[in-house]
Short mmCIF file of C-alpha atoms in Angstrom, two decimals:
data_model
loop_
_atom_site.label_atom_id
_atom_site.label_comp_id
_atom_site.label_asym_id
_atom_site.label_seq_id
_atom_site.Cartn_x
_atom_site.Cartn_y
_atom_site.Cartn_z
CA UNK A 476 79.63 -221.32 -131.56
CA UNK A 477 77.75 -219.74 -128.61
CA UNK A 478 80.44 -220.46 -125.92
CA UNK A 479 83.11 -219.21 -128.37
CA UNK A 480 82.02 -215.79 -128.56
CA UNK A 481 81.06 -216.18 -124.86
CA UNK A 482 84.90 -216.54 -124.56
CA UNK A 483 86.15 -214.03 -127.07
CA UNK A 484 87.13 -210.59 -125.79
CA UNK A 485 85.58 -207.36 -127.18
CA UNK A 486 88.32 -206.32 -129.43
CA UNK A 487 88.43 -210.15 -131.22
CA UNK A 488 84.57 -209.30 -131.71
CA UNK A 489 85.02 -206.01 -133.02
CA UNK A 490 87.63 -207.50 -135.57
CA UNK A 491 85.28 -209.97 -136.43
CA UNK A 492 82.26 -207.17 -136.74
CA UNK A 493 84.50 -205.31 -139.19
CA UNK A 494 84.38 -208.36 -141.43
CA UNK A 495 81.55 -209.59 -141.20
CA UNK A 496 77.89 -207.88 -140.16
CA UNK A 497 76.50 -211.18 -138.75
CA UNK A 498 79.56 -211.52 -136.46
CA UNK A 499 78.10 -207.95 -134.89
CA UNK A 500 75.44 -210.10 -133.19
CA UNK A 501 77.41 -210.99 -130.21
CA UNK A 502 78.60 -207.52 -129.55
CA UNK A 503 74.85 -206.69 -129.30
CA UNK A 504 74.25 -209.76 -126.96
CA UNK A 505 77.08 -208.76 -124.41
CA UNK A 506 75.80 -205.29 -124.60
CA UNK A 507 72.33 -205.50 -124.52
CA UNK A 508 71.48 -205.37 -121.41
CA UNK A 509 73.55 -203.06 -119.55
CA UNK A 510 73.13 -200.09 -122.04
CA UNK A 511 68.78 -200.81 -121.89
CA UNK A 512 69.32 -201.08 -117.97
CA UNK A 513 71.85 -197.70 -118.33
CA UNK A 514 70.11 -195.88 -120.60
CA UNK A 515 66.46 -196.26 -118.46
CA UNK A 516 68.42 -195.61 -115.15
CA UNK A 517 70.09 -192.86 -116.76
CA UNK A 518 66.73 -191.15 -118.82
CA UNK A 519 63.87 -192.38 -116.54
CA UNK A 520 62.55 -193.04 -120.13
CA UNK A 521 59.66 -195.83 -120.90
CA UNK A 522 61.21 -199.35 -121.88
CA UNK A 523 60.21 -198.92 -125.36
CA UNK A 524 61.44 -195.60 -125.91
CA UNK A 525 65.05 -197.01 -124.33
CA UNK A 526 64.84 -199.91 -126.84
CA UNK A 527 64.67 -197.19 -129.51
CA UNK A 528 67.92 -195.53 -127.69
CA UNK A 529 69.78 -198.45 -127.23
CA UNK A 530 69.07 -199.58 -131.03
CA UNK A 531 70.09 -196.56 -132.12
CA UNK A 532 73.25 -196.85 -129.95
CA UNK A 533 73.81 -200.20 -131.87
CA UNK A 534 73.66 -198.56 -134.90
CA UNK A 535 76.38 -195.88 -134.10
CA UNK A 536 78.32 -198.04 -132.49
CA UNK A 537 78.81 -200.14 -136.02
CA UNK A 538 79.15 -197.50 -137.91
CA UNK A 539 82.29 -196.05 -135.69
CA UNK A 540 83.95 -199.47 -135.13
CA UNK A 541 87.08 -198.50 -137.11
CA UNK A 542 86.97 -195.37 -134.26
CA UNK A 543 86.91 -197.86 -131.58
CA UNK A 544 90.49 -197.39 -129.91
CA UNK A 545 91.66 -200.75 -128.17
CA UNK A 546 93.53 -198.91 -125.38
CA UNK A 547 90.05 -197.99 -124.25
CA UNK A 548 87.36 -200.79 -122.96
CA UNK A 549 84.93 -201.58 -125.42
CA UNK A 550 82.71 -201.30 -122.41
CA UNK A 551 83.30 -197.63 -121.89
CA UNK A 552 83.65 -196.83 -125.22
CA UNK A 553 79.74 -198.27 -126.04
CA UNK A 554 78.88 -196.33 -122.74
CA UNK A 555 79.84 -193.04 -123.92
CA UNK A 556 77.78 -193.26 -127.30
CA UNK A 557 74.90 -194.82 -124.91
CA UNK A 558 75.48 -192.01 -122.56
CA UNK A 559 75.55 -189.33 -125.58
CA UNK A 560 72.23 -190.62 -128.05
CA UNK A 561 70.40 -190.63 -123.87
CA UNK A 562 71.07 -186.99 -123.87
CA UNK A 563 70.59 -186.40 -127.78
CA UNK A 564 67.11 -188.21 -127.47
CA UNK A 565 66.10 -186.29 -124.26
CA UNK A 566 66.84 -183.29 -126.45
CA UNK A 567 64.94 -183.99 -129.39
CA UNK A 568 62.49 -185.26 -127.62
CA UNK A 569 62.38 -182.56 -125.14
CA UNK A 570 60.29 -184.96 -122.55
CA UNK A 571 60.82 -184.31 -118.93
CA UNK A 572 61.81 -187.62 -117.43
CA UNK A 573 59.44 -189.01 -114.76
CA UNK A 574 60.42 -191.59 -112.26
CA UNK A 575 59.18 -195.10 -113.21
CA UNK A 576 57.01 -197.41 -111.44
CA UNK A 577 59.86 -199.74 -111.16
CA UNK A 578 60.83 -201.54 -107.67
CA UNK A 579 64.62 -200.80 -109.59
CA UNK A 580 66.61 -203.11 -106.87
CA UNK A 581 69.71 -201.58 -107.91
CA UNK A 582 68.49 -198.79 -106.11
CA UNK A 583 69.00 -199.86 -103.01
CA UNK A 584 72.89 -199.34 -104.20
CA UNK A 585 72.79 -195.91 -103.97
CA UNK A 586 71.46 -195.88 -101.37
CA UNK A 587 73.74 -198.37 -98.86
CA UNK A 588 76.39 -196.00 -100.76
CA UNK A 589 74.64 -193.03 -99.71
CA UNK A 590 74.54 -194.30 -95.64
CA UNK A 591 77.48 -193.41 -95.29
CA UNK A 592 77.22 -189.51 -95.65
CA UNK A 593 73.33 -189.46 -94.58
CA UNK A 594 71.54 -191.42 -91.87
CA UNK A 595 68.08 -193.19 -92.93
CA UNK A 596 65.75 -193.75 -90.22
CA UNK A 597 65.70 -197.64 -90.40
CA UNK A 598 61.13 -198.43 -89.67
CA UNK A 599 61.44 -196.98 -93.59
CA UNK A 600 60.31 -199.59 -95.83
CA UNK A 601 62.93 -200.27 -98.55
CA UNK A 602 59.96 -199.58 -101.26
CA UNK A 603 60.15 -196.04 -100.12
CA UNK A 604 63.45 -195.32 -99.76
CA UNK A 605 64.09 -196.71 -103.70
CA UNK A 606 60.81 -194.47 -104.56
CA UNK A 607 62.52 -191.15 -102.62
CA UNK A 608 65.56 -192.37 -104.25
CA UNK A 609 64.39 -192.42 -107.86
CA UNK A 610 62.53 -189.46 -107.01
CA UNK A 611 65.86 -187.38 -105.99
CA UNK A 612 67.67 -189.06 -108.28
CA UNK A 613 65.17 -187.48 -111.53
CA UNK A 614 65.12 -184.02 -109.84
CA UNK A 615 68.63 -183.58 -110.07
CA UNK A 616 70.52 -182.06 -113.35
CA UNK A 617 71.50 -184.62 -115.68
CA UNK A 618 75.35 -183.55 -114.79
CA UNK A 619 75.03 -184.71 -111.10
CA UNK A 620 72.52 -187.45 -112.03
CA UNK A 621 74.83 -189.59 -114.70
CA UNK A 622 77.76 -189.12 -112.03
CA UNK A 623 75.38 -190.97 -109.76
CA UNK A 624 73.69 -193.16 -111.96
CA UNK A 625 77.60 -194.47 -113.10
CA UNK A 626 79.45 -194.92 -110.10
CA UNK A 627 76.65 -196.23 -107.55
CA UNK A 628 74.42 -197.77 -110.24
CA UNK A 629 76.45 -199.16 -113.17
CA UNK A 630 79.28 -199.73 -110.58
CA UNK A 631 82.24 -197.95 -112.97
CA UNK A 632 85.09 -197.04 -111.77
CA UNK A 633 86.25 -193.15 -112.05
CA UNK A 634 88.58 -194.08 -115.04
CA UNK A 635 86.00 -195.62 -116.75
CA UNK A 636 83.59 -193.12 -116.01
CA UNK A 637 86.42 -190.63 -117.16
CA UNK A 638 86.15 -192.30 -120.32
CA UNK A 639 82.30 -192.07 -120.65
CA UNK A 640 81.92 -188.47 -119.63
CA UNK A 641 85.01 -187.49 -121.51
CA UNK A 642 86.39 -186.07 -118.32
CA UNK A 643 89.27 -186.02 -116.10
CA UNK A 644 89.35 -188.32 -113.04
CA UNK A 645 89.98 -184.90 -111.05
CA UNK A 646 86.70 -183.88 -112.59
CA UNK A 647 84.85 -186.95 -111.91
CA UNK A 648 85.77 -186.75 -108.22
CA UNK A 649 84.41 -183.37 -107.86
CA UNK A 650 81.54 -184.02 -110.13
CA UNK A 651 80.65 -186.87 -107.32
CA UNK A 652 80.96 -184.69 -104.68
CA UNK A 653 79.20 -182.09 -106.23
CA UNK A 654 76.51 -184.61 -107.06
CA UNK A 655 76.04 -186.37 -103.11
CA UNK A 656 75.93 -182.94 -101.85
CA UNK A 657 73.12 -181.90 -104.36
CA UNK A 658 71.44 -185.13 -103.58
CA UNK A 659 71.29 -184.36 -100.10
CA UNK A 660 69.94 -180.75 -100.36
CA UNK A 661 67.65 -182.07 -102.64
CA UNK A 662 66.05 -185.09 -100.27
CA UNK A 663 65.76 -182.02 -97.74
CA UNK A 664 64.14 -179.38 -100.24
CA UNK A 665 61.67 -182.04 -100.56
CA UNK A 666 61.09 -182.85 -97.03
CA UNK A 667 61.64 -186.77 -97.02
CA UNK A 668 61.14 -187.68 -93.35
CA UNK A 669 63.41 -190.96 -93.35
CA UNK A 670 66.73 -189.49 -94.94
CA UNK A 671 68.19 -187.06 -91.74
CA UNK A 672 70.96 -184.40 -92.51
CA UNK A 673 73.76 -183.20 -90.26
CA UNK B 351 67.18 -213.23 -130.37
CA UNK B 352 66.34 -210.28 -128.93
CA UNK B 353 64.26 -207.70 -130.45
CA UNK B 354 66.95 -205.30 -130.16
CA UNK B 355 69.08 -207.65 -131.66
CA UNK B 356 67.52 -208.42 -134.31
CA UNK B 357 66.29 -205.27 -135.39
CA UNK B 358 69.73 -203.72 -134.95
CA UNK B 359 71.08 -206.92 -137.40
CA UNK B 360 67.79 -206.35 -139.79
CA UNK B 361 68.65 -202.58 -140.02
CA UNK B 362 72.27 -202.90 -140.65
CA UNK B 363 71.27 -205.44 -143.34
CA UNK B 364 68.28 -203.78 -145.29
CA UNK B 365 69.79 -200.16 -145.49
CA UNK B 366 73.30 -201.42 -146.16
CA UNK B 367 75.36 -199.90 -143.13
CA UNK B 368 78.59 -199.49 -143.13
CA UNK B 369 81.34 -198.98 -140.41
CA UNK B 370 83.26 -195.87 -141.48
CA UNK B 371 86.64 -196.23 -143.00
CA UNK B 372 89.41 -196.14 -140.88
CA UNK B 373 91.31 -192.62 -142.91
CA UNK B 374 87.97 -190.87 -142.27
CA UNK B 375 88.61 -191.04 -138.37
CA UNK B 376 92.33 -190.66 -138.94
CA UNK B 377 91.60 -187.68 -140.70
CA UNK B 378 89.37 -186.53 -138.39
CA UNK B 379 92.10 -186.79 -135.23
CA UNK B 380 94.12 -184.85 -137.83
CA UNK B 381 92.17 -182.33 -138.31
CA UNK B 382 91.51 -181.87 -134.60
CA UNK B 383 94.99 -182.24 -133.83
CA UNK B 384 95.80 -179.32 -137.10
CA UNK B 385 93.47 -176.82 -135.44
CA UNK B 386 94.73 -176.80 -132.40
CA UNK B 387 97.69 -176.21 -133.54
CA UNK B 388 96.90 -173.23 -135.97
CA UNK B 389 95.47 -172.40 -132.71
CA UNK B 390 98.78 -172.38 -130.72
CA UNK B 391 100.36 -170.40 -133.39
CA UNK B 392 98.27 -167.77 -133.49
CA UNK B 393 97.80 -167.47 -129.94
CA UNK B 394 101.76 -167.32 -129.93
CA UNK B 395 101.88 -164.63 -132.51
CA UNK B 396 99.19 -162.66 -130.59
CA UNK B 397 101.44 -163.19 -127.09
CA UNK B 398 104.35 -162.28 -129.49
CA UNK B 399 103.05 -158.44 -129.95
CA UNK B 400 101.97 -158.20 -126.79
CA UNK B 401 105.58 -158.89 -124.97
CA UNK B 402 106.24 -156.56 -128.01
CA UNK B 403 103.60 -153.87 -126.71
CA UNK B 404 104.62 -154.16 -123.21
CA UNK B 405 108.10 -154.11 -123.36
CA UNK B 406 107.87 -151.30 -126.24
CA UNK B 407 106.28 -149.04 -123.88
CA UNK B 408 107.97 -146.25 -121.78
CA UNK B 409 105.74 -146.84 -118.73
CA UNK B 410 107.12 -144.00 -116.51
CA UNK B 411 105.45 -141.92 -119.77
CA UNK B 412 102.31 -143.69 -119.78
CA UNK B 413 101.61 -143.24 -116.44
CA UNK B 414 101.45 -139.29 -117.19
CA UNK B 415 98.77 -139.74 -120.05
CA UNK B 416 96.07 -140.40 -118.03
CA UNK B 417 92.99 -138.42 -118.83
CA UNK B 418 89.25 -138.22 -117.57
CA UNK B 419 90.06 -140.30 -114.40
CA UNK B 420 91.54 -142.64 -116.29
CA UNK B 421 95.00 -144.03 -115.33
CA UNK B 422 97.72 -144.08 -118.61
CA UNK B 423 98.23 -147.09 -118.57
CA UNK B 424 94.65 -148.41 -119.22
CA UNK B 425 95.06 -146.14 -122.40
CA UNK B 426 97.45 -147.69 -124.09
CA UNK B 427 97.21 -151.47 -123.00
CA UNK B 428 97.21 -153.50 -126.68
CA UNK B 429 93.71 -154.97 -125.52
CA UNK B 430 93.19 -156.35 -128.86
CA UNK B 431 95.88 -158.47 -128.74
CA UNK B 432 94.71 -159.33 -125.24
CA UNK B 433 91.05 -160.69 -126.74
CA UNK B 434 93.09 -162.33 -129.73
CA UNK B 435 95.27 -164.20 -127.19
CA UNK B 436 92.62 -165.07 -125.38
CA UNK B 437 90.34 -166.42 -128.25
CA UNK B 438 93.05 -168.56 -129.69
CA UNK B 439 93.93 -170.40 -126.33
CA UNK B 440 90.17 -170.97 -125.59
CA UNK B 441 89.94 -172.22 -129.21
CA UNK B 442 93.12 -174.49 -128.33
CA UNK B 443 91.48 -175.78 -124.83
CA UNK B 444 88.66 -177.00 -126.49
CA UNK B 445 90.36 -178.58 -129.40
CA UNK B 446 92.58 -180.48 -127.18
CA UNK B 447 90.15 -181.37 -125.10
CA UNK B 448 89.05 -182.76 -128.49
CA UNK B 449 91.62 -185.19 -129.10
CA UNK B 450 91.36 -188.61 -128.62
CA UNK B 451 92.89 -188.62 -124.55
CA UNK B 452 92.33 -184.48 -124.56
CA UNK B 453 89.89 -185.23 -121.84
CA UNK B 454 92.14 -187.32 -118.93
CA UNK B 455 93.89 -183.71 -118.72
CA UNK B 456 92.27 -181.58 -115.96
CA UNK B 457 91.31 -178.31 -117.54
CA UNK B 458 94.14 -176.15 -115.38
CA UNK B 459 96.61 -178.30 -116.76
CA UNK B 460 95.49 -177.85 -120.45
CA UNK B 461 95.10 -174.02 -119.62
CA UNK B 462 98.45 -173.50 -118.18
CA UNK B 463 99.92 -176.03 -120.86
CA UNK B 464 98.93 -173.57 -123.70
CA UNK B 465 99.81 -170.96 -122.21
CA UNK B 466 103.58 -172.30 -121.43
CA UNK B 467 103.56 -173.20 -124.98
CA UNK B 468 102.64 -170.19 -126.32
CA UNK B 469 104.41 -167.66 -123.86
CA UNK B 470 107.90 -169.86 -125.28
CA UNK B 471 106.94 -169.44 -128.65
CA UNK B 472 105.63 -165.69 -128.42
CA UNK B 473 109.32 -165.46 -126.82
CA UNK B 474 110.77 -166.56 -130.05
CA UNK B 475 109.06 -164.90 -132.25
CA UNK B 476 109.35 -161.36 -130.04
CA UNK B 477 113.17 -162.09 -130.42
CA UNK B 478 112.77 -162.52 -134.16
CA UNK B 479 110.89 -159.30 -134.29
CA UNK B 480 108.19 -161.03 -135.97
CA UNK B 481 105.73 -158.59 -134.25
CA UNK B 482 106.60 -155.94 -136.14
CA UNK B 483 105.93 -158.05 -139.67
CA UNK B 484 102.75 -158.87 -138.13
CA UNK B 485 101.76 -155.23 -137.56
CA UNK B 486 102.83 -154.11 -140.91
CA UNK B 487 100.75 -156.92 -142.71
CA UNK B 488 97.56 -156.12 -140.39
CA UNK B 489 98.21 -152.26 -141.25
CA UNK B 490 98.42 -153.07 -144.76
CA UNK B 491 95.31 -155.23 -145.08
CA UNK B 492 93.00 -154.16 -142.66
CA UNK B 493 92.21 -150.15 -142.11
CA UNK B 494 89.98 -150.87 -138.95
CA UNK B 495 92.97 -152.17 -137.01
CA UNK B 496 95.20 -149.73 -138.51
CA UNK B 497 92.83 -146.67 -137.47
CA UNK B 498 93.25 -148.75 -134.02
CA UNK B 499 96.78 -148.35 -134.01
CA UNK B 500 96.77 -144.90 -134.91
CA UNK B 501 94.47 -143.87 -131.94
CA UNK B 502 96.68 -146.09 -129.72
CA UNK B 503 99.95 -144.11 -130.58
CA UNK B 504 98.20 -140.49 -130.36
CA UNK B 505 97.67 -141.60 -126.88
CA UNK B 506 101.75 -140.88 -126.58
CA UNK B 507 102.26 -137.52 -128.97
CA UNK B 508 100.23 -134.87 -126.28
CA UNK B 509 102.57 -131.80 -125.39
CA UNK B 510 99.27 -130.22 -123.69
CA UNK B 511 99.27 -132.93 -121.24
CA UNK B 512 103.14 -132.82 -120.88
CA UNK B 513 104.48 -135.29 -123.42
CA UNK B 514 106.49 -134.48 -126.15
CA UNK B 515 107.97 -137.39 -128.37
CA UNK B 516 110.46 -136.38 -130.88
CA UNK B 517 114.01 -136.27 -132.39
CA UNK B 518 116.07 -134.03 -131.38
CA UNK B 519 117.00 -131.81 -134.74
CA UNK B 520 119.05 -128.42 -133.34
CA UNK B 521 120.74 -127.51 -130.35
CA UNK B 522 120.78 -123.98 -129.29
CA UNK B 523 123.23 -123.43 -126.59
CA UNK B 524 123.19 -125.55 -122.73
CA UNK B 525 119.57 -124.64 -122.44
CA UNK B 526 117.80 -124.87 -125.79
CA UNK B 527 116.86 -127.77 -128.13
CA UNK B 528 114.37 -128.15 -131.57
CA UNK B 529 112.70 -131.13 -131.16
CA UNK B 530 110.63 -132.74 -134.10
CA UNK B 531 107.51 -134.41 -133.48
CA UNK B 532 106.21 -137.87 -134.63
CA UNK B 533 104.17 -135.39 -137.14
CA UNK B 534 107.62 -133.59 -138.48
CA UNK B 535 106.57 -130.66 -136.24
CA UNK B 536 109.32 -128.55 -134.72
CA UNK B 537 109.33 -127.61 -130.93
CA UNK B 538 111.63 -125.23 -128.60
CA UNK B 539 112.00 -126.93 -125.50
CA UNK B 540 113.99 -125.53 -122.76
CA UNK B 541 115.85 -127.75 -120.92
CA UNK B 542 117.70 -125.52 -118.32
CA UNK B 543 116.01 -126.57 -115.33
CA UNK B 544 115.47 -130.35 -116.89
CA UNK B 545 117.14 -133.52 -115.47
CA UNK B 546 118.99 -135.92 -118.42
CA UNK B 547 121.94 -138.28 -118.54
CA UNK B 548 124.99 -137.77 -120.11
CA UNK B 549 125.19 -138.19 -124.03
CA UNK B 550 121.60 -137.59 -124.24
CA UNK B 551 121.31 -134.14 -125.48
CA UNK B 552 123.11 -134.75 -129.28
CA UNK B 553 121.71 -134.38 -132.84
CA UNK B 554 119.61 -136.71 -134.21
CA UNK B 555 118.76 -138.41 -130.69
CA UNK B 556 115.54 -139.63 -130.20
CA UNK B 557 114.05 -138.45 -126.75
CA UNK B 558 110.73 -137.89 -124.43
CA UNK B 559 110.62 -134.63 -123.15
CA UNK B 560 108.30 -134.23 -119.93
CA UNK B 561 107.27 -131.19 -118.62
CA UNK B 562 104.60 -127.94 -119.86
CA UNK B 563 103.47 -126.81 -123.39
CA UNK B 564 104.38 -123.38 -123.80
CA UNK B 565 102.87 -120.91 -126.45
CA UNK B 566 101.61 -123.27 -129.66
CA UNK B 567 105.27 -124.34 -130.49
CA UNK B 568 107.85 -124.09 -127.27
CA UNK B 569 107.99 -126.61 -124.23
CA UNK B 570 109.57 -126.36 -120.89
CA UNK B 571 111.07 -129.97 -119.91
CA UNK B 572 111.26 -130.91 -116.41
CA UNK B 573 113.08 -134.40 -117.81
CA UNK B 574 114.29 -135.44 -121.19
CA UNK B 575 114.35 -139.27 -121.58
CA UNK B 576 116.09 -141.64 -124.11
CA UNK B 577 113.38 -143.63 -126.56
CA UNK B 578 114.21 -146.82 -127.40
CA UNK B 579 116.65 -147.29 -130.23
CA UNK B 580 115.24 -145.58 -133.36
CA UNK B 581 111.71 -146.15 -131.69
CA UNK B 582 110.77 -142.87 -133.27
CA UNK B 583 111.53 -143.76 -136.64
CA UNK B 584 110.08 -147.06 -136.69
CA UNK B 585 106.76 -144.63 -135.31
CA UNK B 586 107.18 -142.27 -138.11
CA UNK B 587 107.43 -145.05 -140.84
CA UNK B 588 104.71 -146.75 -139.26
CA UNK B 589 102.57 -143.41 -139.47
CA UNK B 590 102.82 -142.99 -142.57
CA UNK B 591 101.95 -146.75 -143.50
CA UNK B 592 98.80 -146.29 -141.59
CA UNK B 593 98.00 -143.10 -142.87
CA UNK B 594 98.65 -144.29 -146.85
CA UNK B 595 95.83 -146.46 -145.48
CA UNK B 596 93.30 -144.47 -143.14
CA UNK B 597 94.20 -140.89 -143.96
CA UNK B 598 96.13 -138.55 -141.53
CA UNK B 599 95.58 -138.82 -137.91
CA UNK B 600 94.57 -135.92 -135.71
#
């Protein structure tokens, strides 16, 4: 039973989902993870208050099944309503998000990414380069951060983040631009020794 | 199971959710897809009187208007119908940016789209003289934009600053015509040092005089123009709509 939804693609599950409640489980399962490790990258927020985001997420995402449009992944699809009850919650909530005491590996992904436009004095110890990192990375308007957070993080291509964001791939490409230069000028503004600007 | 999982699963069971019917996101796409249409249309109607506006307007004469430092032309722009055009294809952009693939368009492309769309339309509907219709209904319905109207068209019937609209109603010799205003007000204009084409100066024509108020009824024209065809009386019919409605004009 297990390996059999391992197997199925999204849209068999989704049929399935629309039949049956149970059969909803294994949409959650696939899921689960990246939208908890999206939404916390994304937020900054405490794991229990991404839990609450994610379930929430869940929830929508049920309710709007029959919206679900097959040309689009299911992937980016559950993104976007991630991406959207993230912002709605940071809203509501109106919490300023704080870095986390996480040693967030994926980190270093940004920042090989971001080698190539900035040079990192290499005695830096890779614990404070992902600290910086998350640091810049929480300082930065949530615009330029998901941009970020999608491409160099969650690894999505600029369709797909297209699809997310609900904008253009044009926009997406400027957005990123936008978003690396604003990273840089904010590692500077905040004086971190290792990162060095041109 | 997770605790996400099973408190999604738990939830979905105790308060009895349901995934939304497939119509109510149909409609929904509808709707979206309704209003920016609507959207279109108007904006087309509203480019529709202005090519009406612009091309209805003796520029050479507006230039002359000018008052306080202020050019003419900026006097009788139809800005209205500028802000209306311009609220319906915003309203358009974002509602097409609210379909279901309104996003993968870059927002130049949706701008310029709409306005394609509506500057073909507007063409149409200039050709089919629906501007006019449009103008009457608004005059009939709504005073505030008649009053508008009214003030916009006074801009054009000022002798004292050298423009006299009217129709031409006697002709007194090679250097002597009665014109009648847009206000059925009769004017000696001497034309004998005035420039004109051929076939202009005949009963009943409809004409711009430029040149000098004389005196409270006479006029010396330095040029006598053509109006458009019956331009006056469509003004003088439209005069009296809006003043049925607002009350006479200055």
């Amino acid at each position: 039973m297990f390996k059999d939804h391992l197997q199925k693609k999204d849209a068999e599950l989704v049929a399935e989902a629309l039949k049956d409640a149970e059969a909803f489980g294994p949409i959650v399962e696939r899921y689960e993870e990246k939208l908890l490790r999206y939404v916390r990258r994304f937020t900054g927020l405490s794991k229990q208050c991404c839990e609450d985001v994610v379930q929430e997420v869940f929830l929508k995402i049920y309710r709007n099944l029959n919206g679900f449009n097959p040309e689009m992944q299911f992937s980016s699809w559950a993104y976007r309503i991630a991406h959207n009850e993230a912002i709605n919650y940071l809203r509501k909530n109106k919490q300023n998000v704080a870095p986390l005491e996480t040693d967030d590996e994926e980190m270093g992904d940004l920042l090989d990414v971001l080698h190539a436009d900035v040079d990192i004095v290499k005695d830096a110890s890779k614990g404070e380069l992902r600290k910086a990192v998350q640091e810049v990375l929480y300082e930065m308007p949530v615009k330029y951060r998901e941009v970020l957070v999608l491409r160099y993080l969650e690894d999505l291509d600029y369709t797909s983040m297209g699809d997310v964001l609900k904008k253009s791939v044009g926009t997406i490409g400027t957005l990123l631009n936008r978003a690396k230069e604003r990273f840089k000028r904010t590692a500077q503004k905040k004086n971190y020794s290792f990162f060095h600007f041109e | 199971m997770s605790d996400v999982k099973k408190s999604v699963l738990d939830t979905i069971k105790k308060e009895d959710v349901k995934p939304k019917p497939k119509w109510w996101f149909a409609l929904m796409h509808a709707l979206v897809w309704a209003l920016a249409g609507v959207s279109v249309l108007i904006g087309s109607v509203a480019m529709a009187v202005v090519l009406h506006e612009v091309f209805g307007t003796d520029w050479v004469v507006a230039q002359r208007l000018g008052r306080d430092g202020i050019p003419g032309f900026l006097l009788v722009l139809p800005y209205l119908w500028f802000v209306a055009l311009g609220v319906t294809l915003l309203a358009a952009y974002f509602l097409y940016k609210n379909t279901e693939k309104g996003y993968k368009k870059g927002p130049v492309m949706i701008v310029v789209g709409t306005m394609v769309i509506s500057l073909v339309f507007g063409s149409v509907l200039y050709e089919r003289q629906v501007p006019e219709r449009v103008k009457d209904v608004m005059v009939e319905n709504l005073p505030p934009f008649a009053e508008l109207e009214m003030r916009r068209q006074e801009v054009f019937m000022a002798p004292e600053r050298g423009v006299l609209v009217g129709i031409i109603t006697d002709i007194q010799g090679e250097h002597l015509i009665v014109v009648n205003d847009v206000r059925e007000r009769e004017w000696s204009v001497d034309i004998a040092a005035a420039r004109y084409g051929d076939d202009l100066i005949e009963m009943e024509k409809e004409v711009v005089c430029l040149g000098e108020k004389k005196g409270d009824a006479g006029f010396v024209a330095a040029e006598v123009r053509p109006l458009r065809e019956r331009a006056l009386k469509r003004l003088i019919d439209f005069r009296k709509k809006v003043e049925r409605k607002v009350g006479p004009g200055a």
